[in-house]
Short mmCIF file of C-alpha atoms and ligand atoms in Angstrom, two decimals:
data_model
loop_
_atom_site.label_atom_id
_atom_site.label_comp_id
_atom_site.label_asym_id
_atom_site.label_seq_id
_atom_site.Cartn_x
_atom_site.Cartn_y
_atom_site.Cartn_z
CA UNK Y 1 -0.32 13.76 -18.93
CA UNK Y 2 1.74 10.50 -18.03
CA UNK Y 3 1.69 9.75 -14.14
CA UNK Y 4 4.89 7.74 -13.03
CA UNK Y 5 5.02 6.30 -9.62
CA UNK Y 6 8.30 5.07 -8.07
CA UNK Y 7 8.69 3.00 -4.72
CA UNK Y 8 10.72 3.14 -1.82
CA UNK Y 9 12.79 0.59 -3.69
CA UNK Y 10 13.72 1.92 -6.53
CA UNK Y 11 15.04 5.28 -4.54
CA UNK Y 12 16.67 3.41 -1.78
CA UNK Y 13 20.16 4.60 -2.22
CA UNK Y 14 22.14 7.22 -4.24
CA UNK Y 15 22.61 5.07 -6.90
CA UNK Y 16 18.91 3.94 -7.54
CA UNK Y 17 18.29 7.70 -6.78
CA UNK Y 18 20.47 7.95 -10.46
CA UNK Y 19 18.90 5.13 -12.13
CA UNK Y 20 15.79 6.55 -11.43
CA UNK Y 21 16.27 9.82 -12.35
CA UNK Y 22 17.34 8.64 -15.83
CA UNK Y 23 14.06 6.80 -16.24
CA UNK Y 24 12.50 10.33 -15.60
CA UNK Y 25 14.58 12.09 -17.81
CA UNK Y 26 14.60 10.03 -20.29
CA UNK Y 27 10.11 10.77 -20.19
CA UNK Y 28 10.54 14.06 -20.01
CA UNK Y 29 9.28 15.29 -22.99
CA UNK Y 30 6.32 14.15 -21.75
CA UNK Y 31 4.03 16.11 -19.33
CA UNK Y 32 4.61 14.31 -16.72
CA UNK Y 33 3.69 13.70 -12.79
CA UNK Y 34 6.16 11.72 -10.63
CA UNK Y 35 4.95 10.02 -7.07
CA UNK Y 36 7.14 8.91 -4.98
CA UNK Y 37 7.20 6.88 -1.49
CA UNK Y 38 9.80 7.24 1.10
CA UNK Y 39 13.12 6.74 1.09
CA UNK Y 40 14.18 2.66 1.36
CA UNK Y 41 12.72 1.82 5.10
CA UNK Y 42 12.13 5.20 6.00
CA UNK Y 43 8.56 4.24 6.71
CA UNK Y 44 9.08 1.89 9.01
CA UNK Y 45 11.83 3.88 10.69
CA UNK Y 46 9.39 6.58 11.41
CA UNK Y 47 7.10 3.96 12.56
CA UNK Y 48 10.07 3.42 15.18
CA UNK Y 49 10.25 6.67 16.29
CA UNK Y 50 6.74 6.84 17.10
CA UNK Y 51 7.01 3.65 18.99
CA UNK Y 52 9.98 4.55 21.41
CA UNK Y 53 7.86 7.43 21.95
CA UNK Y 54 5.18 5.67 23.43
CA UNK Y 55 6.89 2.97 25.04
CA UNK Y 56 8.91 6.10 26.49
CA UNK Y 57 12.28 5.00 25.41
CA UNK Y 58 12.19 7.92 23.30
CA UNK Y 59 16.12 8.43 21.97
CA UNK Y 60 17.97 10.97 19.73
CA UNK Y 61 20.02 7.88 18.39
CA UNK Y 62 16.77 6.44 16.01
CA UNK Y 63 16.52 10.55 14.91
CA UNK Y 64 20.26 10.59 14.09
CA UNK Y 65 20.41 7.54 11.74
CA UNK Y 66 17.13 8.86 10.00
CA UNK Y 67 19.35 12.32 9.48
CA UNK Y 68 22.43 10.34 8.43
CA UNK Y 69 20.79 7.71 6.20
CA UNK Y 70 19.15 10.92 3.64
CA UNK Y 71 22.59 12.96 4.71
CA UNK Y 72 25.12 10.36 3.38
CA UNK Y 73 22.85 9.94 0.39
CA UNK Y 74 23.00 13.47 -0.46
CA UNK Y 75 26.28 13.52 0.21
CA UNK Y 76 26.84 10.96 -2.72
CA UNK Y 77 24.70 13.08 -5.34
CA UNK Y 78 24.95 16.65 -4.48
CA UNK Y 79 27.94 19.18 -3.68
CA UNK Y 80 28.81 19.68 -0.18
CA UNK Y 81 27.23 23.26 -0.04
CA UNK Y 82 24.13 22.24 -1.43
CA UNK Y 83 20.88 23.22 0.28
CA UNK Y 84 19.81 19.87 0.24
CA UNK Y 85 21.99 19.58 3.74
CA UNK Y 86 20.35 22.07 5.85
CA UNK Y 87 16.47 21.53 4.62
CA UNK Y 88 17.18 18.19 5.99
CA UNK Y 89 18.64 19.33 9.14
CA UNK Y 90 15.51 21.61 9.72
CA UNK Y 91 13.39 18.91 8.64
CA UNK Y 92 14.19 16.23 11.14
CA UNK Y 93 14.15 19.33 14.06
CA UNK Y 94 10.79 19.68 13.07
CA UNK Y 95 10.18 15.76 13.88
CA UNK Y 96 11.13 16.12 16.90
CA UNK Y 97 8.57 18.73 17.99
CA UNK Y 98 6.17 16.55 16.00
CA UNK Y 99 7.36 13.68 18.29
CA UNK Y 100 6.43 15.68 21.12
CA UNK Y 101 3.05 16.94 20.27
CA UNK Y 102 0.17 15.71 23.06
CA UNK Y 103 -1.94 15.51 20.23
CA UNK Y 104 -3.55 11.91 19.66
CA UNK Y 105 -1.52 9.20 18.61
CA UNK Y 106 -3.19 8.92 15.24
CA UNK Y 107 -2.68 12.63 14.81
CA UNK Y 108 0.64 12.46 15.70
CA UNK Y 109 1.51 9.76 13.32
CA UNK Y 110 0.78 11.31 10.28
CA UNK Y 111 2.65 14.05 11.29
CA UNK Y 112 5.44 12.09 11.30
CA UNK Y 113 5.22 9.84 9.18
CA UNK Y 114 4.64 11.76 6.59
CA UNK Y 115 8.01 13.52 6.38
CA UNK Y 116 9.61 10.21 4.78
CA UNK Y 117 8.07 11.64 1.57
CA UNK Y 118 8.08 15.00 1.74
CA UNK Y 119 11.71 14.27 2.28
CA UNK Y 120 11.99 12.11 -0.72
CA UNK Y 121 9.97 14.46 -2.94
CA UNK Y 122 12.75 17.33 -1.46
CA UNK Y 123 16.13 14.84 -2.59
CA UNK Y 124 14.37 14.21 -5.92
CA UNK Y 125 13.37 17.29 -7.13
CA UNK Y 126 16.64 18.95 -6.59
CA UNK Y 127 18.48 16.42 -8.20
CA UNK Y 128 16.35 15.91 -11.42
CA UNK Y 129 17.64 20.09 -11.00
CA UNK Y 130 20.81 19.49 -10.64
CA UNK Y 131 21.44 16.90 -13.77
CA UNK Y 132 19.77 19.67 -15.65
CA UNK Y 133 15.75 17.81 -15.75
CA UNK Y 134 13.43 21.18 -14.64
CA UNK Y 135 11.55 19.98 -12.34
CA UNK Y 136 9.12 21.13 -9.68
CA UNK Y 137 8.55 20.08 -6.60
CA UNK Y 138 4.48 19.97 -5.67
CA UNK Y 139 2.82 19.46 -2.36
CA UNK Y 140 0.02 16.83 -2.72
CA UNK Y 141 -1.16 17.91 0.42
CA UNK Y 142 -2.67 20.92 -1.97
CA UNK Y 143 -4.45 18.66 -4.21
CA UNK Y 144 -5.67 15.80 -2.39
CA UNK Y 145 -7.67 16.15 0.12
CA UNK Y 146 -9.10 14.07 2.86
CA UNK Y 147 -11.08 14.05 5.75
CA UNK Y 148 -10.00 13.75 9.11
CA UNK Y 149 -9.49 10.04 9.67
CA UNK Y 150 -5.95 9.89 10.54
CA UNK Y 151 -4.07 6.70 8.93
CA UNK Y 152 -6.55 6.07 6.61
CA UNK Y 153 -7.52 9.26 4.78
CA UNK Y 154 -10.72 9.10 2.91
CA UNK Y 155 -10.13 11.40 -0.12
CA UNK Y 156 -12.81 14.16 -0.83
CA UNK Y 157 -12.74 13.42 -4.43
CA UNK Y 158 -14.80 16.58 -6.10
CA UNK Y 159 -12.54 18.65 -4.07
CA UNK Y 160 -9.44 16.83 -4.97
CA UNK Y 161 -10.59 16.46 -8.64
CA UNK Y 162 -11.07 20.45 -8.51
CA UNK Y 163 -7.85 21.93 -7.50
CA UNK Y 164 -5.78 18.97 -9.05
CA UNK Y 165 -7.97 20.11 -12.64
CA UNK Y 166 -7.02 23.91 -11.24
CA UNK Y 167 -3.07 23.26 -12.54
CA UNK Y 168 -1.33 20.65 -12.66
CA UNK Y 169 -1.47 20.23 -16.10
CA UNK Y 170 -0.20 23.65 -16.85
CA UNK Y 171 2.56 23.60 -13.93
CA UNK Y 172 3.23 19.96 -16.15
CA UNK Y 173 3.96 22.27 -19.15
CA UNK Y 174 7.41 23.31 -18.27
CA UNK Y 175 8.72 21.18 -15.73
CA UNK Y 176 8.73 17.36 -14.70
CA UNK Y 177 6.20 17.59 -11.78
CA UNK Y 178 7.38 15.73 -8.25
CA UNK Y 179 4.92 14.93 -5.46
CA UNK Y 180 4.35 12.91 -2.61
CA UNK Y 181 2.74 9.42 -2.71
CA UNK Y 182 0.51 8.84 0.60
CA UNK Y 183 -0.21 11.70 2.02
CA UNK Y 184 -3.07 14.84 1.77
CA UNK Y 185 -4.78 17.17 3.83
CA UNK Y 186 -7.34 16.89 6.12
CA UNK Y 187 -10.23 19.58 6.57
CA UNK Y 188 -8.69 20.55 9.36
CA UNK Y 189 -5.80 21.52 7.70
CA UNK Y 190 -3.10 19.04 9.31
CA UNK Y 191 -1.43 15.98 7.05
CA UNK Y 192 -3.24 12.93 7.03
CA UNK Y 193 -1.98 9.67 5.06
CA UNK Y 194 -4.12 7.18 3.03
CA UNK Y 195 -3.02 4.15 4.64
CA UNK Y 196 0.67 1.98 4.34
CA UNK Y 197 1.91 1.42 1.28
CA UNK Y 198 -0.44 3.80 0.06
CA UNK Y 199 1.45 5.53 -2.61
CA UNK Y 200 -0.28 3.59 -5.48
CA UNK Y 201 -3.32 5.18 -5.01
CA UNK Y 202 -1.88 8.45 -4.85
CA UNK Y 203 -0.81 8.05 -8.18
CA UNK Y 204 -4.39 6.80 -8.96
CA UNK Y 205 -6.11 9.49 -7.78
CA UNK Y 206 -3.55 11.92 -9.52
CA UNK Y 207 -4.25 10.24 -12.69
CA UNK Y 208 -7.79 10.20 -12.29
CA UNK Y 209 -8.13 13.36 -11.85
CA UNK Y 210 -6.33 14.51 -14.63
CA UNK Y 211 -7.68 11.47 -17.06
CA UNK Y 212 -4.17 10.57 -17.51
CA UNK Y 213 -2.92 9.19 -20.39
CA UNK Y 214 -1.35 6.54 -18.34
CA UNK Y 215 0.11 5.24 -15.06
CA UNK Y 216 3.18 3.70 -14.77
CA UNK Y 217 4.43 1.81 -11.09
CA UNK Y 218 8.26 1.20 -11.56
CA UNK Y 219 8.87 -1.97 -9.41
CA UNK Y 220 11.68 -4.24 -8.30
CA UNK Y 221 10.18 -7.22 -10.14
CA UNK Y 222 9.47 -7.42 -14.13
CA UNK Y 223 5.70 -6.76 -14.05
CA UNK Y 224 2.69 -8.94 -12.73
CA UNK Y 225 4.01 -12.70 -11.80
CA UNK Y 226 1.83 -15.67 -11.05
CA UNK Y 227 3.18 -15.79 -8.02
CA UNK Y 228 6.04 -14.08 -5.34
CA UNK Y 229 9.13 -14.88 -7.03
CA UNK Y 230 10.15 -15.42 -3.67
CA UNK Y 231 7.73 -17.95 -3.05
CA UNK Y 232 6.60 -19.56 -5.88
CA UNK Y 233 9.37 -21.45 -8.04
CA UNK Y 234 9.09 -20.86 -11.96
CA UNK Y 235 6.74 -17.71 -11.79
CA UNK Y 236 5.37 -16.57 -14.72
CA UNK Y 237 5.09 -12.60 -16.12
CA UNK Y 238 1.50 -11.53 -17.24
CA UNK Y 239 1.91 -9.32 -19.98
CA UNK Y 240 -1.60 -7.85 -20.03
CA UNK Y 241 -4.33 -7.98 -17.47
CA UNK Y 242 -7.76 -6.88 -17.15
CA UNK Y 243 -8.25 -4.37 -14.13
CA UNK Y 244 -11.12 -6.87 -12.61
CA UNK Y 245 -8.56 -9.42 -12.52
CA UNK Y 246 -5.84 -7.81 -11.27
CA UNK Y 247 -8.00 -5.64 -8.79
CA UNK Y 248 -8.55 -8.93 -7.65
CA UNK Y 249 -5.42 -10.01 -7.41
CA UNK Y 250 -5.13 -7.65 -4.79
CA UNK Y 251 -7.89 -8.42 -3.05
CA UNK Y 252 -6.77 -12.04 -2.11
CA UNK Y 253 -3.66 -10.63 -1.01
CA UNK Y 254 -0.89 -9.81 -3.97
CA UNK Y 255 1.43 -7.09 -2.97
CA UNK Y 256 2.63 -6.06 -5.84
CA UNK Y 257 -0.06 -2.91 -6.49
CA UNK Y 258 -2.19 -1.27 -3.55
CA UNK Y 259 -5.55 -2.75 -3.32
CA UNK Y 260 -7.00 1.09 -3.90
CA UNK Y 261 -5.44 1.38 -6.91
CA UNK Y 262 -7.28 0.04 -9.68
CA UNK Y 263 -10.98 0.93 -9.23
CA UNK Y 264 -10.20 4.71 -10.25
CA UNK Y 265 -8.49 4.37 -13.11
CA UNK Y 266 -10.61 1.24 -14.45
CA UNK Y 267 -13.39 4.05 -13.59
CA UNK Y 268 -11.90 6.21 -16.41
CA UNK Y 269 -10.41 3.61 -18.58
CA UNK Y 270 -6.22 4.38 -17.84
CA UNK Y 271 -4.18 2.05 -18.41
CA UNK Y 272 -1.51 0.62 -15.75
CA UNK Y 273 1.95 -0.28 -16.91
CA UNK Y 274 4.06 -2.63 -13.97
CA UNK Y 275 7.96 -2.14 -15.25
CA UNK Y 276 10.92 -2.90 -13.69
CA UNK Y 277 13.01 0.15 -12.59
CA UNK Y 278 16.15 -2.24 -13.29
CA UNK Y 279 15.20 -3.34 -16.50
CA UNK Y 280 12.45 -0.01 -17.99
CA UNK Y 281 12.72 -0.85 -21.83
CA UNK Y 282 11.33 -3.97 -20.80
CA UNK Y 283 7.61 -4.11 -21.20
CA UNK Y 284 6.04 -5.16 -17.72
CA UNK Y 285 2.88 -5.83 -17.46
CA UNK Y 286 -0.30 -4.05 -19.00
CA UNK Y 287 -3.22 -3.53 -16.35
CA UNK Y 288 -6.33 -2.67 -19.33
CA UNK Y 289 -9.37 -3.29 -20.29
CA UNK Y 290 -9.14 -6.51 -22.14
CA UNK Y 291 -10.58 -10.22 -21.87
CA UNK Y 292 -8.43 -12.62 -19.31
CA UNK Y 293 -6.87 -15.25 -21.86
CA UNK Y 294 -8.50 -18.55 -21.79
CA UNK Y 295 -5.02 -20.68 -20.81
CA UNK Y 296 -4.09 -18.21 -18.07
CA UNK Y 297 -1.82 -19.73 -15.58
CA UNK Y 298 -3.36 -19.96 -12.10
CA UNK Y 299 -2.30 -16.96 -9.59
CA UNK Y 300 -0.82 -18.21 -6.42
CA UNK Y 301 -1.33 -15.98 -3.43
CA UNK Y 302 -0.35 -16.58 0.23
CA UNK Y 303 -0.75 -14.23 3.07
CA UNK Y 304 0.75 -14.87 5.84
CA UNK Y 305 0.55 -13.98 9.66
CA UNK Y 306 -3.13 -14.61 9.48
CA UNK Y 307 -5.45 -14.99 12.66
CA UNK Y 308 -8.62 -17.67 12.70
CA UNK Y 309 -11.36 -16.41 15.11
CA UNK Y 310 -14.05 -18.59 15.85
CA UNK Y 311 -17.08 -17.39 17.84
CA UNK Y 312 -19.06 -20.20 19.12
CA UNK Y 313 -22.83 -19.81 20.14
CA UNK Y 314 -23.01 -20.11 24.02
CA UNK Y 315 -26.86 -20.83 24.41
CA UNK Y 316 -27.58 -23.69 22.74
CA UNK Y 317 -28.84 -21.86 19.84
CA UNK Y 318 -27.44 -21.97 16.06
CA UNK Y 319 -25.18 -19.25 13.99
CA UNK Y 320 -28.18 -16.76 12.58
CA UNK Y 321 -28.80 -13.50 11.38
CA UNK Y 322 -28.88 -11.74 14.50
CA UNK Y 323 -25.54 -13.17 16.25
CA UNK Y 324 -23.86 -12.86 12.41
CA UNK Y 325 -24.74 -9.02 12.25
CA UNK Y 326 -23.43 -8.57 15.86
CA UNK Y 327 -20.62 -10.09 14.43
CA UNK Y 328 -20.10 -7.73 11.27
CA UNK Y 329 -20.95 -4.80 13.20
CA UNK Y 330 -18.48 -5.16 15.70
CA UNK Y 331 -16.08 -6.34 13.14
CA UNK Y 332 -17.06 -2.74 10.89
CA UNK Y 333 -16.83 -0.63 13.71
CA UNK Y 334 -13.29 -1.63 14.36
CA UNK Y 335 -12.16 -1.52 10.79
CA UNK Y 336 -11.60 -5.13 10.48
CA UNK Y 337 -11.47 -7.23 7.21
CA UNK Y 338 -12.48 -10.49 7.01
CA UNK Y 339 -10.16 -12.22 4.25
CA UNK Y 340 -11.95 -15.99 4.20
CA UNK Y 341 -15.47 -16.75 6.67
CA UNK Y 342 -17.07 -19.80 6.97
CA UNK Y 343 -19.81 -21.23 9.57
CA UNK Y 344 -20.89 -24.38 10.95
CA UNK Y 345 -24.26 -25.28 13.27
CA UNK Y 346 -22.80 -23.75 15.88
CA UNK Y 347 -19.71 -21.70 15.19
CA UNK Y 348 -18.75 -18.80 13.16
CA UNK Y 349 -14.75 -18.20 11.49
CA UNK Y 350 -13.66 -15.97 10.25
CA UNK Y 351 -9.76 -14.82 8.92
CA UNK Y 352 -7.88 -11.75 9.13
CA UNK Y 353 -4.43 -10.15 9.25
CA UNK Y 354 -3.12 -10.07 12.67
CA UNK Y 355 -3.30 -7.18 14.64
CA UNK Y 356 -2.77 -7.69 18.30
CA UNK Y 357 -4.96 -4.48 19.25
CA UNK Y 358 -7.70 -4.62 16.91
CA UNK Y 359 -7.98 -8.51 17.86
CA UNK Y 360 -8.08 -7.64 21.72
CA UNK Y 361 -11.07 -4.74 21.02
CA UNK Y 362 -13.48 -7.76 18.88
CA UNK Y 363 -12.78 -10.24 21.54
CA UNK Y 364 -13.38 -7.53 24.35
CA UNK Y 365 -16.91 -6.35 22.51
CA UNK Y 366 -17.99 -9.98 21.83
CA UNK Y 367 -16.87 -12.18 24.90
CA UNK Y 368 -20.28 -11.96 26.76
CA UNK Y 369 -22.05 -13.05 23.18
CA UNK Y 370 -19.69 -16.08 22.29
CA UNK Y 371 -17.14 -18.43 22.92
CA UNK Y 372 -14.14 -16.78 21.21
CA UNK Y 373 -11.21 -18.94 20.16
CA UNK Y 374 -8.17 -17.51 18.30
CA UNK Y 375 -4.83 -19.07 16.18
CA UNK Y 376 -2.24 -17.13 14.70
CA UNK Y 377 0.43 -17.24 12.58
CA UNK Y 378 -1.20 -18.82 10.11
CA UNK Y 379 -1.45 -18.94 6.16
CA UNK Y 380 -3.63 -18.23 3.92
CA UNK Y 381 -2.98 -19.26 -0.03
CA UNK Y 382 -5.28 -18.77 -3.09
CA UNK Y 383 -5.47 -20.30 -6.30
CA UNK Y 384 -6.69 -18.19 -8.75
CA UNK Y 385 -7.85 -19.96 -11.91
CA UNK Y 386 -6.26 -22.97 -10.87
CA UNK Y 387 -5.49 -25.79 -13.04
CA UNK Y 388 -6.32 -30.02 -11.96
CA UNK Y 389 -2.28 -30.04 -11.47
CA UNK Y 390 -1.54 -26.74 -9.43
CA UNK Y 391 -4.81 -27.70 -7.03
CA UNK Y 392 -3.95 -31.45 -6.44
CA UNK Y 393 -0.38 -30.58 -5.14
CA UNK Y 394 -1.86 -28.00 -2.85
CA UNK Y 395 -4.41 -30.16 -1.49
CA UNK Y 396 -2.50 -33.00 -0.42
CA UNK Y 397 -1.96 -30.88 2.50
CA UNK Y 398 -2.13 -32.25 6.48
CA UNK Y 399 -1.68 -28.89 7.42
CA UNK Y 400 -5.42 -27.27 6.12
CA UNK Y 401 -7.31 -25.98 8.73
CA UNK Y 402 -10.27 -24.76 6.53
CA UNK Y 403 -11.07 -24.61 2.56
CA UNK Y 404 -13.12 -23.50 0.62
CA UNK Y 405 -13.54 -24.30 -3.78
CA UNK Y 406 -15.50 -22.88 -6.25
CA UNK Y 407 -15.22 -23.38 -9.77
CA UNK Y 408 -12.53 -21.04 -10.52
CA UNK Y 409 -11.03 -20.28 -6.91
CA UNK Y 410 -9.37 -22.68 -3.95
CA UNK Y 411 -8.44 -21.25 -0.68
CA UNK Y 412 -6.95 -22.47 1.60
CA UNK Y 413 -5.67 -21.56 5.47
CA UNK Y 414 -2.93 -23.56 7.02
CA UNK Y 415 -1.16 -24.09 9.97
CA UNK Y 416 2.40 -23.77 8.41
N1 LIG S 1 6.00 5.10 2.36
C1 LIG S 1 4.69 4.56 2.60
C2 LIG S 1 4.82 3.15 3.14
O1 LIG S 1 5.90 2.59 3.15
C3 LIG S 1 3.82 4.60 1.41
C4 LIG S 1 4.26 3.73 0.26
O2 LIG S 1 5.40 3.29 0.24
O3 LIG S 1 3.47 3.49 -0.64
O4 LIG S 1 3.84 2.60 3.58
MG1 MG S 2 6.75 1.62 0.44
#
C-alpha cells in the first residue's frame, strides 16, 4: 500500500483539484490511500464561523461564501445536475445546527471544523469518479480513533491499528481509497480532530498501520529546503534526510511536515517522500533512514509571534527545584510548550507561541509565586548545523534578547 497525502494547497481551486487528480491517477495502479486536508482556507473559515458565534455576531453571510466557494468549484468540474450540488447544500445546513449546539466550545469545534474535510474527501472522490479513476470514499472517523480530548485527539492506536488492519487493504484492491486528514472518533462517538494542520499525521498513522510501503506529502514547495523560501534567500533542497533530523526540523519550528509525523513511520521504517504537486516527476525530498551528510548546509528556522515569560523569584530566594516544577506543572497542565528556557540567579524564561488565553491562565496560576513579565511578538531563529559563516552574520545582531550555542545548534530570540 502507498499512502499519498495532499494539502489544502494543492486542492485549492478547480484547477489544482485537476492537477491533483492526475497525480492520483496517474498512481493508480497502485493500492493506494489518499488524505486530504480542507479545501484552500476552509480551515480557517470554519474557524470564523465559530468565532462570530461566540462573539455573537453570528451571520448567514460567512455560511454563504463557505457554500459558494466548494459550489463554484464544483461548478467548474462537474455537470450541473451532479449530486455533488445538493450533498453540499445539506452539508453546510448541517453546520448550522452544529453552530448552534450548547455543547462546549471544544466540542463544538470539531464538529465544525471538521466538515472542511469531509467536504473535500466528498469533491474528490466523485471526481477521481467522474474522470473514470474508481475510487472510494472512506470515513477515517471509522479507523482512527481517539479519545475524548477535543482539538487535540490522542489516537487509541491498538484500536486504530485493528480496524484500519480489518480492510483497508482489501477495500485498496479495487478502488483508489479517499479519506480525511485530521479528524477521528472519539469514544464517545462524536468527531474529534488531532490538532491544526494535522493532516500529516493522519497519513502517518494510516501508513503505520498498514506498514505502508511509503508516504508521500505533495507540497507547494520542491521538497525539504534549508530554509522558507520565503525567508531565506538562496535555499537549498535536501534530497534525502534522516527521520531524526528532519523530526527535528520540526521540532525547532519548520512547517513544512507536522511535528507528529515522523516518529510513527521512523517506528516502522517508511519512508517519506516531500514532492511538489506542481512539479511530481521531480524527486523531492527523501525522509529515511540514512546518515546526515557530513557538508550538510545549516537549517535556518524562525518562528515568529513568540512570547518571553520571565518569572522572577519574589522572596529573596534563588530559581530551584521546587519554584521550577511549579513552573512546569502549571505550564503541563495548560498544554503549554516551552520552545527555548533559560534561568538566571533569580529569574526563570522561558519561550512559547503566543496564545493570548493560555498566556492569561499561567500568569493567573503563578502571579502570587512570581514576578511575571511578558514580550511578544517576538522571533525566534535556529541554526541547525550551522557553519562559522551562516552563525557570524546572525550574531552580529543588536536585536538578541537571549541565546543560547552548543556545538551543533544556535538559537536565538529577537526583538524584530
Ligand atoms: N485542514 C486542517 C488545517 O488546516 C488540517 C490540515 O490542513 O492538515 O489545520
Ligand atoms: Mg492545511
Amino acid at each position: 500500500m502507498k499512502v499519498f497525502k495532499f494539502g489544502g494547497a494543492s486542492i485549492k481551486n478547480a484547477q489544482a483539484i485537476r492537477n491533483m487528480c492526475e497525480i492520483v491517477s496517474n498512481h493508480k495502479e497502485a493500492k493506494l490511500l489518499v488524505v486530504v486536508s480542507a479545501m484552500g482556507k476552509s480551515t480557517n473559515n470554519l474557524e470564523l464561523l465559530l468565532e462570530e458565534r461566540t462573539n455573537e455576531t453570528a451571520s448567514d453571510k460567512n455560511l454563504a461564501n463557505l457554500l459558494e466557494f466548494h459550489v463554484s468549484i464544483c461548478e467548474d468540474l462537474f455537470p450541473t445536475d451532479h449530486d455533488i450540488f445538493n450533498y453540499l447544500k445539506n452539508q453546510i445546513s448541517e453546520l448550522k445546527v452544529a453552530l448552534q449546539s450548547p455543547a462546549d466550545y471544544n466540542e463544538i469545534y470539531d464538529q465544525v471544523v471538521s466538515k472542511g474535510e469531509l467536504i473535500s474527501s466528498n469533491i474528490i472522490t466523485a471526481y477521481l469518479n467522474h474522470c473514470g479513476t474508481s475510487s472510494l470514499w472512506v470515513d477515517a472517523r471509522e479507523y482512527v480513533r481517539t479519545d475524548n480530548n477535543f482539538r487535540e485527539g490522542h489516537v487509541d492506536w491498538k484500536l486504530t491499528e485493528e480496524l484500519i488492519r480489518h480492510d483497508i487493504e482489501s477495500l485498496a484492491l479495487s478502488n483508489v481509497l479517499v479519506t480525511q486528514g485530521f479528524i477521528g472518533r472519539a469514544q464517545n462517538g462524536l468527531t474529534t480532530t488531532l490538532g491544526r494542520e494535522g493532516s500529516d499525521f493522519s497519513a502517518a498513522i494510516f501508513a503505520s498501520c498498514l506498514s505502508a510501503e511509503s508516504v508521500t506529502v505533495w507540497k507547494d514547495v520542491p521538497g525539504i529546503l534549508n530554509g522558507d523560501p520565503k525567508l531565506v534567500k538562496d535555499a537549498i533542497l535536501f534530497d534525502e534526510l534522516p527521520y531524526q533530523e528532519a523530526a527535528e526540523m520540526t521540532y525547532y519550528g519548520a512547517t513544512v511536515i507536522h511535528p507528529k509525523t515522523i516518529k510513527p513511520l521512523a517506528n516502522k521504517g517508511i519512508p517519506l517522500h516531500v514532492k511538489s504537486f506542481d512539479h511530481p516527476s521531480e524527486p523531492g525530498t527523501l525522509i529515511h533512514d540514512c546518515k546526515l551528510k557530513e557538508n550538510q548546509p545549516p537549517t535556518i528556522i524562525i518562528k515568529n509571534d513568540q512570547c518571553l515569560i520571565s518569572f522572577k523569584v519574589i522572596d529573596f530566594t534563588f530559581v530551584n527545584e521546587d519554584n521550577l516544577s511549579l513552573i512546569f506543572k502549571t505550564l503541563s497542565d495548560n498544554n503549554i510548550k516551552i520552545n527555548i528556557m533559560q534561568n538566571s540567579a533569580i529569574s526563570f524564561s522561558i519561550v512559547i507561541d503566543n496564545d493570548t488565553s493560555k498566556i492569561q491562565k499561567l500568569v493567573l496560576s503563578l502571579k502570587d509565586h512570581f514576578d511575571i513579565r511578558y514580550n511578544n511578538g517576538l522571533q525566534l531563529i535556529t541554526l541547525k548545523n550551522y557553519q562559522q559563516e551562516t552563525l557570524d552574520s546572525y550574531r552580529n545582531n543588536e536585536k538578541i534578547l537571549l541565546e543560547q550555542i552548543s556545538r551543533k545548534n544556535y538559537r536565538a530570540l529577537i526583538n524584530p
